Amino acid sequence: MPPRRKDASENGLARGTFLLLLAPALILLFLSLYPFLSGLYTSLTDQKLYAAGGTRFVGFANFVRLAGTPLFWTALGNTLSYTALVVAIQLPLGLAFALLLDVPGRLQSFFRSVLVLPLLIPPVVAGLMWKTMMQPQQGVLNYLLSFLGIDPQPWLANPATAMISVVLIDTWLFTPLAAIILLAGLQSISVELTEAARVDGASPWQIVRRIKLPLLGPYVLLVALFRVSDALKSLEIIYATTRGGPLNATRTLHVMAYEEAYRWSNLGRAMAIVFVLWALCYAISGTLLALWQRQEARRYAR
Amino acid sequence: MPADLSLRALRGHALLALGYVAFAFFVLFPIVWIFLMSLKSFGDIIAYPPRFLFTPTLENYVEVLFGGEAERAAGEIPDLLRFLMNSVIISGGAVLVSIVLAVPAAYALARRRTGGARNIQFTFLSFRFAPELSIILPLYVIYTRTGLYDTYAGMILVHQLITLPLSVLILASFFRDIPHEIEEAARVDGANVLRILVSIVVPIARPGIASAMIIAFIFSWNNLIFGLVLAGGATRPVTMGILQSMTFDQIKWGLMAASAMVSALPGMVAAILFQRQITRGLTLGAVK
């Protein structure tokens, strides 16, 4: 086969046309740079949300103060443990679901449509749904667990179990997204490859372990990227269930920032918290994205 | 076939069936349970052990949709119909604005394969990483000064942060799947880019556009935090309305369940009608 000529159609649109088509969407999105930068400035002031006027520039005072606030460190710890738990639970569970739904069968398409359902429910509503199911005395969850011989749990009401409870709600809601991405990965693996291994006498389990899992690398990273970046800034489930309580057990940075702004009207301090969180999000998500890009590049180079 | 092999196959099938049951239970139980709760009378709801069999009633739905004016004014029952209307206007408007801007942008990204195009695509992706409050808290100050606070226009504008990147990413992957040889002929005949886009690409990519619109609509509909900060009494979306009237009052589980069902309705209907497009769109939007 002769090498394909790199003509205009191969490289696609001309530069001018490209920018012209892209401009309206980019301009609209980059409008958000203004509030972003003004927020950055606000984090250096003592601005109040409701009181008008009298804003002073205070330099890094908000950040310094934050470092000396024990609750900030608690919230940072909560944010990180929420994120770690979310990934540690949802990645293997999503993988199990994906492997299950990858098995060809008659019911498969039904189960795949079931998979999408939680993603279509607003997180706040999911939080409220689970809150009623997690009621210590009357909730159906404790009732169901009693059949397995598990004692009633206080779930959201107890500081010791509150964090794992909100993570469970998150798990119900977003494991399907992990499964959908991993399922796409499994289906990108060529049938010839697994077929050849099967003919050579490999068991299904061996095929999964030796062939499928190694090829799933970029998709696993993608799941980590999406779940980590959403978990770091999660607010809606927590807001619908515990509002950061009991005893700050579920107070993440995003929840803390919201309360600082709306409960205490300290906009400057709230923005300082938000930008610490922002830096955290970009550092972690950026690292995962870079790792993913490198894997993708290697795959295309092959 | 040797006996031990068929036994192993049987065990494999049993394991698989068990997996399916566990999976379906995990995903469906909460939804089914809240649906049942929405059909229960107060007595059935607070009964313990929980009742799986009961006489269904629609009283929760009637109350939550058309209930007493006094409780509504006091914020004890959500003004659900109004909140729903607000959500339809905001999410619908946001999707329409997004799709008009996203179609050309996604086409541009799909048809130009330089490093620049890849970087811009990642810029769209990176809008997912930022904590929402970093933009909407400052936006609250700006909106109150400019009069955009608690207006549909303001809400539609801010929802672009969700709907626009999502639409661009999903559409770009759909457009990439269209072989560009189809467009070549038209180009040779002298059609310009806009013409090719409108009369060739868009008709071919109609399922893709539909799926981008549905997914963007659902993500916008599901959002709470924009409404929490930027909407007041006039534009309060359904997620915020439900939260506001339900969280402090533990006892109104029936009303909560009925509102939950109603608020999840667009997603559920979309799931039934467009199951395949949603799965495909979510996959492409996430993976490519």
XYZ file of C-alpha atoms in Angstrom, chain B residues 34-288:
255
model
C -38.490 4.841 47.212
C -41.058 4.277 44.472
C -42.996 1.958 46.813
C -42.648 4.504 49.598
C -44.122 7.180 47.359
C -47.254 5.032 47.046
C -47.622 4.388 50.776
C -49.904 6.044 53.263
C -48.328 7.584 56.356
C -49.128 4.553 58.498
C -47.496 2.177 56.039
C -44.379 4.331 55.839
C -43.624 4.479 59.551
C -44.479 0.818 60.135
C -41.680 -1.402 61.397
C -40.731 -3.945 60.167
C -41.008 -2.170 56.786
C -44.028 -3.194 54.737
C -43.475 -4.644 51.308
C -47.187 -5.307 50.825
C -49.651 -2.472 51.263
C -52.574 -0.746 49.605
C -51.076 1.801 47.205
C -52.324 5.370 47.285
C -51.574 8.427 45.196
C -52.090 10.864 48.082
C -48.386 11.777 48.298
C -48.293 12.713 44.634
C -51.525 14.695 44.876
C -50.298 16.605 47.905
C -46.858 17.318 46.501
C -48.201 18.478 43.138
C -51.454 20.206 44.091
C -51.360 20.371 47.911
C -52.434 23.077 50.354
C -51.559 26.652 49.559
C -50.786 27.568 53.166
C -48.169 24.822 53.639
C -46.722 25.722 50.284
C -46.340 29.371 51.240
C -44.707 28.339 54.502
C -42.252 26.190 52.567
C -43.447 22.984 54.213
C -44.382 21.372 50.941
C -42.277 22.024 47.870
C -43.973 24.078 45.198
C -43.101 21.185 42.947
C -44.884 22.208 39.760
C -43.187 25.584 39.796
C -39.769 24.125 40.568
C -40.231 21.628 37.760
C -41.148 24.426 35.381
C -38.053 26.385 36.439
C -35.847 23.358 35.871
C -37.356 22.757 32.439
C -36.716 26.362 31.416
C -33.188 26.483 32.826
C -31.956 23.079 31.663
C -33.815 23.252 28.354
C -32.494 26.747 27.665
C -28.971 25.756 28.653
C -29.042 22.752 26.328
C -30.322 24.799 23.387
C -27.642 27.467 23.803
C -24.992 24.782 24.248
C -25.909 22.736 21.222
C -25.833 25.733 18.888
C -22.316 26.572 20.059
C -21.092 23.010 20.526
C -21.894 21.664 17.058
C -19.436 23.912 15.182
C -16.863 23.709 17.981
C -16.993 19.916 18.133
C -16.823 19.677 14.356
C -13.743 21.877 14.340
C -12.086 19.698 16.968
C -13.031 16.490 15.181
C -11.717 17.581 11.810
C -8.403 19.066 12.832
C -5.838 16.722 14.270
C -3.088 19.022 15.385
C -1.674 19.260 18.868
C -3.551 22.529 19.274
C -6.910 20.832 18.763
C -5.997 18.179 21.346
C -5.012 20.821 23.851
C -8.266 22.676 23.351
C -10.162 19.455 23.839
C -8.375 18.939 27.142
C -9.277 22.482 28.111
C -12.924 21.528 27.686
C -12.321 18.390 29.738
C -10.558 20.339 32.463
C -13.720 22.304 33.234
C -14.782 19.175 35.086
C -11.920 19.433 37.546
C -12.518 22.839 39.067
C -14.638 23.016 42.242
C -17.872 24.770 41.274
C -17.650 27.239 44.130
C -14.458 28.748 42.675
C -16.595 30.257 39.949
C -20.080 30.555 41.359
C -19.295 32.240 44.658
C -17.649 35.194 42.850
C -20.456 34.935 40.310
C -22.971 35.501 43.111
C -21.394 38.887 43.791
C -21.309 39.745 40.079
C -24.874 38.544 39.515
C -26.308 40.557 42.402
C -24.595 43.678 41.031
C -25.659 43.179 37.436
C -29.182 42.011 38.170
C -28.615 38.513 36.780
C -29.184 36.942 40.206
C -32.325 34.829 40.295
C -33.054 35.278 36.581
C -33.477 32.571 33.968
C -30.850 34.216 31.759
C -28.320 34.112 34.584
C -29.097 30.483 35.376
C -28.927 29.432 31.727
C -25.605 31.216 31.360
C -24.020 29.537 34.363
C -25.291 26.106 33.339
C -23.095 26.403 30.242
C -20.267 25.379 32.558
C -21.842 21.912 32.639
C -23.658 21.560 29.345
C -21.158 23.123 26.943
C -18.009 21.068 27.692
C -20.084 17.910 27.918
C -21.784 18.546 24.566
C -18.514 19.411 22.850
C -16.775 16.251 24.088
C -19.640 13.931 23.166
C -20.257 15.526 19.763
C -16.572 15.575 18.834
C -16.399 11.800 19.264
C -19.541 11.311 17.196
C -18.262 13.585 14.428
C -14.935 11.778 14.371
C -16.761 8.569 13.495
C -18.210 10.113 10.325
C -15.884 9.242 7.449
C -14.788 12.533 5.958
C -14.840 11.106 2.441
C -18.557 11.883 2.521
C -17.771 15.554 2.927
C -15.057 15.503 0.273
C -17.493 15.328 -2.636
C -19.391 18.352 -1.369
C -16.158 20.227 -0.863
C -15.121 19.490 -4.421
C -18.489 20.832 -5.555
C -17.595 24.085 -3.825
C -19.685 23.923 -0.639
C -18.173 25.872 2.255
C -17.665 24.524 5.764
C -20.889 25.927 7.148
C -22.867 24.417 4.304
C -21.200 21.018 4.772
C -21.870 21.189 8.484
C -25.553 22.067 8.145
C -26.557 19.846 5.239
C -24.270 16.830 5.599
C -22.718 16.445 9.023
C -25.639 17.433 11.239
C -28.178 15.135 9.512
C -25.798 12.184 9.699
C -24.911 12.863 13.326
C -28.515 13.346 14.431
C -28.454 10.417 16.923
C -25.219 11.799 18.342
C -26.704 15.257 18.704
C -29.755 13.765 20.391
C -27.618 11.865 22.850
C -25.465 14.917 23.632
C -28.619 16.942 24.268
C -30.197 14.320 26.517
C -27.062 13.804 28.585
C -26.382 17.530 28.906
C -30.010 18.041 29.946
C -29.831 15.362 32.630
C -26.537 16.621 34.070
C -27.887 20.141 34.144
C -31.186 18.984 35.674
C -29.346 17.007 38.367
C -27.216 19.942 39.448
C -27.897 21.444 42.853
C -25.112 23.841 43.630
C -25.766 26.465 40.935
C -29.345 26.784 42.127
C -28.246 26.826 45.754
C -26.049 29.874 45.184
C -27.540 31.726 42.220
C -31.290 31.091 42.311
C -33.780 32.752 44.602
C -37.531 32.457 44.830
C -38.182 33.139 41.152
C -35.969 30.543 39.479
C -35.467 27.861 42.139
C -34.817 24.560 40.347
C -36.380 21.304 41.428
C -33.286 19.867 43.149
C -32.997 22.878 45.392
C -36.719 23.067 46.032
C -36.873 19.483 47.231
C -33.821 19.851 49.419
C -35.152 22.986 51.000
C -38.517 21.678 51.997
C -37.464 18.163 52.929
C -34.225 18.072 54.863
C -35.372 19.534 58.137
C -38.561 17.575 58.382
C -37.821 13.914 58.872
C -41.395 12.754 58.990
C -42.568 13.728 55.502
C -40.988 10.707 53.866
C -43.968 10.081 51.642
C -43.810 13.573 50.170
C -40.055 13.265 49.824
C -40.415 9.968 47.982
C -43.080 11.336 45.654
C -41.028 14.462 44.869
C -37.954 12.313 44.320
C -39.839 10.212 41.799
C -41.213 13.255 39.991
C -37.817 14.995 39.898
C -36.111 11.886 38.532
C -38.798 11.535 35.870
C -36.991 13.181 32.931
C -34.007 10.915 33.460
C -36.165 7.825 33.769
C -38.201 8.643 30.672
C -35.012 9.358 28.741
C -33.562 6.061 29.954
C -36.539 4.131 28.641
C -36.739 5.941 25.298
C -33.074 6.514 24.504
C -31.227 3.875 26.497
C -28.732 3.106 23.751
C -27.885 6.736 22.929
C -27.365 7.579 26.586
C -24.981 4.699 27.190
C -23.090 5.431 23.988
C -22.940 9.169 24.651
C -21.770 8.696 28.243
C -19.129 6.257 27.050
C -17.843 8.493 24.276
C -18.000 11.630 26.391
C -15.962 9.933 29.071
C -13.583 7.822 27.056
C -12.539 9.692 23.941
